[in-house]
Amino acid sequence: MMPHRKIFSAGLVSLVLLAQTPTDAPDPWKDSDLMQPAALAARLSSSQTKPKILYVGFPILYRSTHIPGAELAGPASKPEGLDLLKQRAAKIPRDQELVIYCGCCPMDRCPNVRPAFRLLREMGFTRLKLVTIPTNMSTDWIGKGYPVEKASV
């Protein structure tokens, strides 16, 4: 590849990433709506009632590894992903504890968690939590030794 094409390609990738960065709109959640990965991991290994968990990210990442018991319900950044999220959420009681996560990239730039959280709030979920994944799933969950499973499909 010629040097100017490499520069163009790198610039194009940067523009695409910037286009996916959320606007300056405030996050749709409060601090009390956030759940730390360690807290969820502890819940999964305890005898406590497990929350319903929805993965709102990209299917390829879900098939690779995901939090045990999580259902694929995304990507919430796309209309078809939001439709899948609506379908999954329609079957869940609005007062049940519901935890969502993505982990495709740093949370402050994630294209999936904000639309998912907004939709579920609009649907009336009162015990909705978002797992805080500041870097990505590999670093903030898998790298810490928290449990994972692979999709059977």
Tab-separated table of N, CA and C in Angstrom:
chain	number	residue	atom	x	y	z
A	1	MET	N	0.858	-1.168	0.000
A	1	MET	CA	0.000	0.000	0.000
A	1	MET	C	0.905	1.232	0.000
A	2	MET	N	0.538	2.234	-0.759
A	2	MET	CA	1.331	3.459	-0.849
A	2	MET	C	1.167	4.271	0.431
A	3	PRO	N	2.174	5.045	0.855
A	3	PRO	CA	2.119	5.792	2.113
A	3	PRO	C	0.900	6.702	2.227
A	4	HIS	N	0.523	7.390	1.158
A	4	HIS	CA	-0.624	8.293	1.255
A	4	HIS	C	-1.927	7.526	1.460
A	5	ARG	N	-1.985	6.299	0.962
A	5	ARG	CA	-3.183	5.484	1.194
A	5	ARG	C	-3.267	5.040	2.652
A	6	LYS	N	-2.115	4.735	3.256
A	6	LYS	CA	-2.098	4.368	4.673
A	6	LYS	C	-2.582	5.530	5.522
A	7	ILE	N	-2.118	6.729	5.199
A	7	ILE	CA	-2.551	7.917	5.951
A	7	ILE	C	-4.037	8.130	5.768
A	8	PHE	N	-4.519	7.991	4.532
A	8	PHE	CA	-5.945	8.150	4.267
A	8	PHE	C	-6.749	7.114	5.043
A	9	SER	N	-6.298	5.843	5.013
A	9	SER	CA	-7.004	4.769	5.722
A	9	SER	C	-7.050	5.034	7.214
A	10	ALA	N	-5.920	5.463	7.779
A	10	ALA	CA	-5.886	5.766	9.214
A	10	ALA	C	-6.823	6.923	9.527
A	11	GLY	N	-6.838	7.922	8.667
A	11	GLY	CA	-7.729	9.067	8.873
A	11	GLY	C	-9.185	8.660	8.783
A	12	LEU	N	-9.512	7.780	7.839
A	12	LEU	CA	-10.877	7.315	7.688
A	12	LEU	C	-11.327	6.535	8.922
A	13	VAL	N	-10.450	5.675	9.432
A	13	VAL	CA	-10.767	4.926	10.652
A	13	VAL	C	-11.020	5.893	11.803
A	14	SER	N	-10.199	6.923	11.924
A	14	SER	CA	-10.379	7.916	12.989
A	14	SER	C	-11.712	8.627	12.856
A	15	LEU	N	-12.101	8.971	11.630
A	15	LEU	CA	-13.386	9.642	11.418
A	15	LEU	C	-14.551	8.743	11.786
A	16	VAL	N	-14.450	7.462	11.438
A	16	VAL	CA	-15.502	6.516	11.784
A	16	VAL	C	-15.631	6.407	13.304
A	17	LEU	N	-14.500	6.302	14.005
A	17	LEU	CA	-14.542	6.207	15.470
A	17	LEU	C	-15.109	7.473	16.084
A	18	LEU	N	-14.733	8.630	15.552
A	18	LEU	CA	-15.283	9.887	16.068
A	18	LEU	C	-16.771	9.964	15.824
A	19	ALA	N	-17.224	9.466	14.683
A	19	ALA	CA	-18.655	9.498	14.369
A	19	ALA	C	-19.441	8.629	15.338
A	20	GLN	N	-18.799	7.585	15.900
A	20	GLN	CA	-19.487	6.709	16.836
A	20	GLN	C	-19.433	7.230	18.270
A	21	THR	N	-18.630	8.257	18.504
A	21	THR	CA	-18.518	8.801	19.846
A	21	THR	C	-19.803	9.540	20.192
A	22	PRO	N	-20.411	9.272	21.341
A	22	PRO	CA	-21.649	9.946	21.710
A	22	PRO	C	-21.467	11.459	21.768
A	23	THR	N	-22.569	12.136	21.599
A	23	THR	CA	-22.535	13.590	21.689
A	23	THR	C	-22.352	14.005	23.143
A	24	ASP	N	-22.391	15.294	23.365
A	24	ASP	CA	-22.232	15.799	24.722
A	24	ASP	C	-23.507	15.665	25.553
A	25	ALA	N	-24.498	14.972	25.026
A	25	ALA	CA	-25.732	14.755	25.786
A	25	ALA	C	-25.386	14.004	27.065
A	26	PRO	N	-26.063	14.324	28.148
A	26	PRO	CA	-25.768	13.629	29.407
A	26	PRO	C	-26.138	12.148	29.313
A	27	ASP	N	-25.412	11.344	30.064
A	27	ASP	CA	-25.733	9.918	30.097
A	27	ASP	C	-27.137	9.735	30.666
A	28	PRO	N	-27.873	8.734	30.174
A	28	PRO	CA	-29.253	8.541	30.630
A	28	PRO	C	-29.367	7.874	31.999
A	29	TRP	N	-28.253	7.531	32.605
A	29	TRP	CA	-28.285	6.857	33.907
A	29	TRP	C	-27.706	7.760	34.990
A	30	LYS	N	-28.062	7.400	36.230
A	30	LYS	CA	-27.479	8.061	37.408
A	30	LYS	C	-26.414	7.109	37.967
A	31	ASP	N	-25.586	7.637	38.848
A	31	ASP	CA	-24.565	6.790	39.481
A	31	ASP	C	-25.193	5.579	40.159
A	32	SER	N	-26.368	5.752	40.730
A	32	SER	CA	-27.038	4.648	41.418
A	32	SER	C	-27.529	3.558	40.459
A	33	ASP	N	-27.536	3.839	39.157
A	33	ASP	CA	-27.940	2.855	38.148
A	33	ASP	C	-26.768	1.996	37.677
A	34	LEU	N	-25.560	2.300	38.149
A	34	LEU	CA	-24.364	1.586	37.707
A	34	LEU	C	-24.019	0.443	38.652
A	35	MET	N	-23.496	-0.627	38.085
A	35	MET	CA	-23.066	-1.791	38.867
A	35	MET	C	-21.619	-2.098	38.476
A	36	GLN	N	-20.787	-2.262	39.459
A	36	GLN	CA	-19.390	-2.605	39.202
A	36	GLN	C	-19.280	-4.077	38.793
A	37	PRO	N	-18.342	-4.404	37.910
A	37	PRO	CA	-18.166	-5.797	37.504
A	37	PRO	C	-17.968	-6.753	38.691
A	38	ALA	N	-17.190	-6.337	39.675
A	38	ALA	CA	-16.945	-7.204	40.841
A	38	ALA	C	-18.242	-7.528	41.570
A	39	ALA	N	-19.149	-6.568	41.647
A	39	ALA	CA	-20.424	-6.797	42.332
A	39	ALA	C	-21.275	-7.810	41.572
A	40	LEU	N	-21.315	-7.701	40.250
A	40	LEU	CA	-22.085	-8.675	39.471
A	40	LEU	C	-21.437	-10.055	39.551
A	41	ALA	N	-20.128	-10.122	39.429
A	41	ALA	CA	-19.434	-11.407	39.520
A	41	ALA	C	-19.718	-12.083	40.862
A	42	ALA	N	-19.723	-11.299	41.933
A	42	ALA	CA	-20.016	-11.847	43.261
A	42	ALA	C	-21.446	-12.387	43.321
A	43	ARG	N	-22.379	-11.655	42.720
A	43	ARG	CA	-23.777	-12.110	42.702
A	43	ARG	C	-23.917	-13.421	41.942
A	44	LEU	N	-23.182	-13.553	40.858
A	44	LEU	CA	-23.291	-14.761	40.041
A	44	LEU	C	-22.758	-15.988	40.759
A	45	SER	N	-21.791	-15.792	41.662
A	45	SER	CA	-21.217	-16.937	42.372
A	45	SER	C	-21.856	-17.158	43.744
A	46	SER	N	-22.831	-16.346	44.096
A	46	SER	CA	-23.482	-16.495	45.403
A	46	SER	C	-24.795	-17.267	45.256
A	47	SER	N	-25.416	-17.508	46.370
A	47	SER	CA	-26.713	-18.190	46.354
A	47	SER	C	-27.868	-17.196	46.225
A	48	GLN	N	-27.542	-15.907	46.124
A	48	GLN	CA	-28.577	-14.892	45.946
A	48	GLN	C	-29.311	-15.102	44.624
A	49	THR	N	-30.494	-14.545	44.537
A	49	THR	CA	-31.234	-14.566	43.284
A	49	THR	C	-30.429	-13.819	42.227
A	50	LYS	N	-30.315	-14.421	41.061
A	50	LYS	CA	-29.539	-13.813	39.979
A	50	LYS	C	-30.411	-12.798	39.231
A	51	PRO	N	-29.808	-11.687	38.834
A	51	PRO	CA	-30.572	-10.743	38.028
A	51	PRO	C	-30.712	-11.264	36.596
A	52	LYS	N	-31.669	-10.751	35.875
A	52	LYS	CA	-31.774	-11.013	34.445
A	52	LYS	C	-30.679	-10.184	33.788
A	53	ILE	N	-29.900	-10.780	32.875
A	53	ILE	CA	-28.775	-10.082	32.244
A	53	ILE	C	-28.977	-10.081	30.734
A	54	LEU	N	-28.875	-8.903	30.146
A	54	LEU	CA	-28.961	-8.765	28.693
A	54	LEU	C	-27.674	-8.156	28.164
A	55	TYR	N	-27.131	-8.773	27.134
A	55	TYR	CA	-25.963	-8.248	26.447
A	55	TYR	C	-26.470	-7.422	25.268
A	56	VAL	N	-26.152	-6.132	25.251
A	56	VAL	CA	-26.703	-5.216	24.255
A	56	VAL	C	-25.695	-4.841	23.168
A	57	GLY	N	-24.624	-5.626	23.040
A	57	GLY	CA	-23.562	-5.335	22.082
A	57	GLY	C	-23.650	-6.177	20.826
A	58	PHE	N	-22.508	-6.333	20.199
A	58	PHE	CA	-22.406	-6.984	18.901
A	58	PHE	C	-22.395	-8.505	19.036
A	59	PRO	N	-23.175	-9.209	18.204
A	59	PRO	CA	-23.294	-10.666	18.313
A	59	PRO	C	-21.968	-11.415	18.249
A	60	ILE	N	-21.039	-10.963	17.448
A	60	ILE	CA	-19.755	-11.672	17.330
A	60	ILE	C	-19.020	-11.707	18.672
A	61	LEU	N	-19.117	-10.634	19.437
A	61	LEU	CA	-18.478	-10.605	20.756
A	61	LEU	C	-19.225	-11.501	21.740
A	62	TYR	N	-20.546	-11.522	21.655
A	62	TYR	CA	-21.355	-12.385	22.509
A	62	TYR	C	-20.992	-13.851	22.267
A	63	ARG	N	-20.866	-14.225	20.984
A	63	ARG	CA	-20.544	-15.623	20.654
A	63	ARG	C	-19.150	-16.007	21.130
A	64	SER	N	-18.253	-15.051	21.199
A	64	SER	CA	-16.894	-15.310	21.667
A	64	SER	C	-16.920	-15.686	23.146
A	65	THR	N	-17.337	-14.763	23.988
A	65	THR	CA	-17.543	-15.014	25.423
A	65	THR	C	-18.508	-13.975	25.954
A	66	HIS	N	-19.260	-14.365	26.944
A	66	HIS	CA	-20.186	-13.436	27.586
A	66	HIS	C	-20.381	-13.827	29.053
A	67	ILE	N	-21.002	-12.937	29.776
A	67	ILE	CA	-21.292	-13.192	31.184
A	67	ILE	C	-22.288	-14.347	31.276
A	68	PRO	N	-22.048	-15.312	32.153
A	68	PRO	CA	-22.955	-16.461	32.261
A	68	PRO	C	-24.409	-16.035	32.483
A	69	GLY	N	-25.272	-16.664	31.713
A	69	GLY	CA	-26.705	-16.392	31.827
A	69	GLY	C	-27.186	-15.213	31.003
A	70	ALA	N	-26.266	-14.446	30.427
A	70	ALA	CA	-26.674	-13.287	29.633
A	70	ALA	C	-27.315	-13.736	28.330
A	71	GLU	N	-28.332	-12.983	27.915
A	71	GLU	CA	-28.972	-13.231	26.632
A	71	GLU	C	-28.554	-12.149	25.655
A	72	LEU	N	-28.382	-12.529	24.415
A	72	LEU	CA	-28.064	-11.568	23.366
A	72	LEU	C	-29.289	-10.716	23.082
A	73	ALA	N	-29.121	-9.399	23.148
A	73	ALA	CA	-30.229	-8.467	22.894
A	73	ALA	C	-29.679	-7.206	22.243
A	74	GLY	N	-28.942	-7.357	21.174
A	74	GLY	CA	-28.349	-6.189	20.537
A	74	GLY	C	-27.759	-6.558	19.198
A	75	PRO	N	-27.071	-5.617	18.595
A	75	PRO	CA	-26.509	-4.382	19.112
A	75	PRO	C	-27.544	-3.267	19.155
A	76	ALA	N	-27.592	-2.581	20.266
A	76	ALA	CA	-28.576	-1.528	20.481
A	76	ALA	C	-28.282	-0.263	19.681
A	77	SER	N	-27.148	-0.207	19.010
A	77	SER	CA	-26.831	0.953	18.178
A	77	SER	C	-27.502	0.861	16.806
A	78	LYS	N	-28.135	-0.264	16.516
A	78	LYS	CA	-28.776	-0.477	15.217
A	78	LYS	C	-30.267	-0.736	15.416
A	79	PRO	N	-31.102	-0.317	14.469
A	79	PRO	CA	-32.554	-0.532	14.613
A	79	PRO	C	-32.925	-1.990	14.860
A	80	GLU	N	-32.260	-2.933	14.154
A	80	GLU	CA	-32.598	-4.345	14.352
A	80	GLU	C	-32.170	-4.827	15.738
A	81	GLY	N	-31.107	-4.259	16.278
A	81	GLY	CA	-30.685	-4.588	17.636
A	81	GLY	C	-31.660	-4.062	18.669
A	82	LEU	N	-32.144	-2.840	18.451
A	82	LEU	CA	-33.156	-2.297	19.368
A	82	LEU	C	-34.444	-3.114	19.305
A	83	ASP	N	-34.798	-3.596	18.113
A	83	ASP	CA	-35.979	-4.459	17.986
A	83	ASP	C	-35.794	-5.750	18.777
A	84	LEU	N	-34.601	-6.346	18.683
A	84	LEU	CA	-34.319	-7.560	19.447
A	84	LEU	C	-34.378	-7.276	20.948
A	85	LEU	N	-33.844	-6.139	21.366
A	85	LEU	CA	-33.900	-5.754	22.779
A	85	LEU	C	-35.349	-5.611	23.240
A	86	LYS	N	-36.179	-4.978	22.441
A	86	LYS	CA	-37.601	-4.832	22.779
A	86	LYS	C	-38.268	-6.193	22.931
A	87	GLN	N	-37.962	-7.109	22.004
A	87	GLN	CA	-38.546	-8.452	22.072
A	87	GLN	C	-38.136	-9.177	23.349
A	88	ARG	N	-36.845	-9.140	23.670
A	88	ARG	CA	-36.359	-9.804	24.883
A	88	ARG	C	-36.974	-9.162	26.135
A	89	ALA	N	-36.990	-7.837	26.161
A	89	ALA	CA	-37.469	-7.108	27.338
A	89	ALA	C	-38.975	-7.239	27.529
A	90	ALA	N	-39.713	-7.454	26.460
A	90	ALA	CA	-41.170	-7.553	26.556
A	90	ALA	C	-41.594	-8.693	27.473
A	91	LYS	N	-40.755	-9.709	27.602
A	91	LYS	CA	-41.083	-10.892	28.406
A	91	LYS	C	-40.663	-10.768	29.866
A	92	ILE	N	-40.042	-9.645	30.223
A	92	ILE	CA	-39.494	-9.484	31.572
A	92	ILE	C	-40.399	-8.571	32.387
A	93	PRO	N	-40.764	-8.974	33.610
A	93	PRO	CA	-41.555	-8.084	34.464
A	93	PRO	C	-40.807	-6.769	34.702
A	94	ARG	N	-41.513	-5.677	34.677
A	94	ARG	CA	-40.888	-4.350	34.773
A	94	ARG	C	-40.229	-4.086	36.126
A	95	ASP	N	-40.608	-4.849	37.148
A	95	ASP	CA	-40.005	-4.656	38.460
A	95	ASP	C	-38.916	-5.686	38.773
A	96	GLN	N	-38.564	-6.529	37.804
A	96	GLN	CA	-37.478	-7.494	37.994
A	96	GLN	C	-36.140	-6.777	37.838
A	97	GLU	N	-35.158	-7.208	38.610
A	97	GLU	CA	-33.827	-6.645	38.461
A	97	GLU	C	-33.287	-7.030	37.090
A	98	LEU	N	-32.882	-6.014	36.327
A	98	LEU	CA	-32.387	-6.216	34.971
A	98	LEU	C	-31.039	-5.529	34.841
A	99	VAL	N	-30.036	-6.289	34.403
A	99	VAL	CA	-28.680	-5.779	34.244
A	99	VAL	C	-28.323	-5.853	32.767
A	100	ILE	N	-27.794	-4.747	32.234
A	100	ILE	CA	-27.332	-4.740	30.851
A	100	ILE	C	-25.839	-4.421	30.810
A	101	TYR	N	-25.204	-4.851	29.725
A	101	TYR	CA	-23.788	-4.524	29.532
A	101	TYR	C	-23.455	-4.680	28.065
A	102	CYS	N	-22.320	-4.092	27.675
A	102	CYS	CA	-21.795	-4.269	26.326
A	102	CYS	C	-20.328	-4.676	26.441
A	103	GLY	N	-19.421	-3.709	26.585
A	103	GLY	CA	-18.005	-4.033	26.721
A	103	GLY	C	-17.249	-4.120	25.409
A	104	CYS	N	-17.849	-3.607	24.326
A	104	CYS	CA	-17.162	-3.649	23.031
A	104	CYS	C	-15.984	-2.681	22.985
A	105	CYS	N	-16.064	-1.637	23.781
A	105	CYS	CA	-15.067	-0.564	23.751
A	105	CYS	C	-15.203	0.229	25.053
A	106	PRO	N	-14.413	1.272	25.226
A	106	PRO	CA	-14.591	2.070	26.447
A	106	PRO	C	-16.029	2.580	26.581
A	107	MET	N	-16.557	2.475	27.779
A	107	MET	CA	-17.960	2.806	28.024
A	107	MET	C	-18.322	4.225	27.600
A	108	ASP	N	-17.387	5.160	27.740
A	108	ASP	CA	-17.719	6.538	27.382
A	108	ASP	C	-17.878	6.724	25.872
A	109	ARG	N	-17.470	5.725	25.077
A	109	ARG	CA	-17.635	5.804	23.627
A	109	ARG	C	-18.519	4.692	23.078
A	110	CYS	N	-19.075	3.877	23.930
A	110	CYS	CA	-19.861	2.723	23.484
A	110	CYS	C	-21.124	3.183	22.744
A	111	PRO	N	-21.341	2.672	21.530
A	111	PRO	CA	-22.524	3.061	20.783
A	111	PRO	C	-23.787	2.316	21.197
A	112	ASN	N	-23.666	1.334	22.092
A	112	ASN	CA	-24.795	0.457	22.417
A	112	ASN	C	-25.475	0.726	23.754
A	113	VAL	N	-24.721	1.094	24.785
A	113	VAL	CA	-25.312	1.147	26.119
A	113	VAL	C	-26.318	2.292	26.288
A	114	ARG	N	-26.069	3.430	25.692
A	114	ARG	CA	-26.987	4.562	25.863
A	114	ARG	C	-28.354	4.309	25.226
A	115	PRO	N	-28.402	3.882	23.954
A	115	PRO	CA	-29.728	3.596	23.383
A	115	PRO	C	-30.450	2.475	24.126
A	116	ALA	N	-29.711	1.466	24.567
A	116	ALA	CA	-30.326	0.354	25.296
A	116	ALA	C	-30.902	0.838	26.625
A	117	PHE	N	-30.123	1.595	27.367
A	117	PHE	CA	-30.580	2.077	28.665
A	117	PHE	C	-31.818	2.969	28.499
A	118	ARG	N	-31.763	3.887	27.527
A	118	ARG	CA	-32.912	4.780	27.291
A	118	ARG	C	-34.170	3.978	26.957
A	119	LEU	N	-34.045	3.021	26.050
A	119	LEU	CA	-35.199	2.218	25.645
A	119	LEU	C	-35.796	1.478	26.832
A	120	LEU	N	-34.958	0.837	27.628
A	120	LEU	CA	-35.464	0.063	28.760
A	120	LEU	C	-36.104	0.957	29.825
A	121	ARG	N	-35.559	2.134	30.033
A	121	ARG	CA	-36.187	3.093	30.957
A	121	ARG	C	-37.561	3.505	30.424
A	122	GLU	N	-37.619	3.793	29.117
A	122	GLU	CA	-38.897	4.174	28.497
A	122	GLU	C	-39.915	3.047	28.596
A	123	MET	N	-39.443	1.801	28.595
A	123	MET	CA	-40.331	0.643	28.714
A	123	MET	C	-40.805	0.440	30.154
A	124	GLY	N	-40.246	1.198	31.095
A	124	GLY	CA	-40.735	1.153	32.468
A	124	GLY	C	-39.968	0.272	33.427
A	125	PHE	N	-38.755	-0.145	33.086
A	125	PHE	CA	-37.983	-0.969	34.014
A	125	PHE	C	-37.519	-0.119	35.193
A	126	THR	N	-37.868	-0.567	36.388
A	126	THR	CA	-37.597	0.219	37.603
A	126	THR	C	-36.337	-0.225	38.333
A	127	ARG	N	-35.835	-1.417	38.012
A	127	ARG	CA	-34.627	-1.934	38.678
A	127	ARG	C	-33.548	-2.223	37.651
A	128	LEU	N	-33.320	-1.259	36.783
A	128	LEU	CA	-32.370	-1.382	35.684
A	128	LEU	C	-30.983	-0.959	36.132
A	129	LYS	N	-29.989	-1.786	35.818
A	129	LYS	CA	-28.586	-1.494	36.145
A	129	LYS	C	-27.734	-1.665	34.895
A	130	LEU	N	-26.674	-0.888	34.823
A	130	LEU	CA	-25.690	-0.974	33.747
A	130	LEU	C	-24.352	-1.353	34.356
A	131	VAL	N	-23.751	-2.424	33.852
A	131	VAL	CA	-22.430	-2.824	34.334
A	131	VAL	C	-21.403	-1.822	33.806
A	132	THR	N	-20.604	-1.291	34.706
A	132	THR	CA	-19.569	-0.328	34.356
A	132	THR	C	-18.371	-1.070	33.785
A	133	ILE	N	-18.131	-0.871	32.491
A	133	ILE	CA	-16.992	-1.492	31.823
A	133	ILE	C	-16.192	-0.360	31.182
A	134	PRO	N	-15.254	0.231	31.946
A	134	PRO	CA	-14.560	1.427	31.471
A	134	PRO	C	-13.678	1.219	30.247
A	135	THR	N	-13.042	0.051	30.107
A	135	THR	CA	-12.112	-0.166	28.999
A	135	THR	C	-12.728	-1.070	27.941
A	136	ASN	N	-12.955	-2.318	28.288
A	136	ASN	CA	-13.630	-3.290	27.423
A	136	ASN	C	-13.836	-4.573	28.220
A	137	MET	N	-14.580	-5.484	27.645
A	137	MET	CA	-14.916	-6.733	28.326
A	137	MET	C	-13.664	-7.559	28.641
A	138	SER	N	-12.725	-7.572	27.728
A	138	SER	CA	-11.507	-8.349	27.932
A	138	SER	C	-10.730	-7.859	29.154
A	139	THR	N	-10.558	-6.568	29.266
A	139	THR	CA	-9.789	-5.981	30.372
A	139	THR	C	-10.562	-5.995	31.683
A	140	ASP	N	-11.816	-5.552	31.634
A	140	ASP	CA	-12.572	-5.285	32.857
A	140	ASP	C	-13.394	-6.461	33.368
A	141	TRP	N	-13.469	-7.549	32.620
A	141	TRP	CA	-14.204	-8.726	33.096
A	141	TRP	C	-13.333	-9.976	32.958
A	142	ILE	N	-12.994	-10.328	31.737
A	142	ILE	CA	-12.237	-11.559	31.495
A	142	ILE	C	-10.864	-11.494	32.169
A	143	GLY	N	-10.167	-10.367	32.005
A	143	GLY	CA	-8.832	-10.195	32.578
A	143	GLY	C	-8.809	-10.236	34.094
A	144	LYS	N	-9.936	-10.003	34.720
A	144	LYS	CA	-10.030	-10.050	36.180
A	144	LYS	C	-10.412	-11.443	36.679
A	145	GLY	N	-10.614	-12.370	35.749
A	145	GLY	CA	-10.930	-13.743	36.132
A	145	GLY	C	-12.386	-13.976	36.471
A	146	TYR	N	-13.263	-13.064	36.088
A	146	TYR	CA	-14.691	-13.256	36.352
A	146	TYR	C	-15.241	-14.318	35.405
A	147	PRO	N	-16.348	-14.968	35.775
A	147	PRO	CA	-16.845	-16.093	34.975
A	147	PRO	C	-17.346	-15.662	33.592
A	148	VAL	N	-17.107	-16.550	32.624
A	148	VAL	CA	-17.605	-16.346	31.267
A	148	VAL	C	-18.129	-17.664	30.727
A	149	GLU	N	-18.930	-17.553	29.685
A	149	GLU	CA	-19.354	-18.729	28.941
A	149	GLU	C	-19.381	-18.362	27.467
A	150	LYS	N	-19.351	-19.386	26.645
A	150	LYS	CA	-19.415	-19.196	25.190
A	150	LYS	C	-20.815	-19.548	24.733
A	151	ALA	N	-21.241	-18.902	23.655
A	151	ALA	CA	-22.560	-19.205	23.094
A	151	ALA	C	-22.547	-20.616	22.540
A	152	SER	N	-23.652	-21.292	22.657
A	152	SER	CA	-23.742	-22.680	22.164
A	152	SER	C	-24.022	-22.727	20.667
A	153	VAL	N	-24.350	-21.589	20.086
A	153	VAL	CA	-24.663	-21.548	18.649
A	153	VAL	C	-23.492	-20.985	17.888
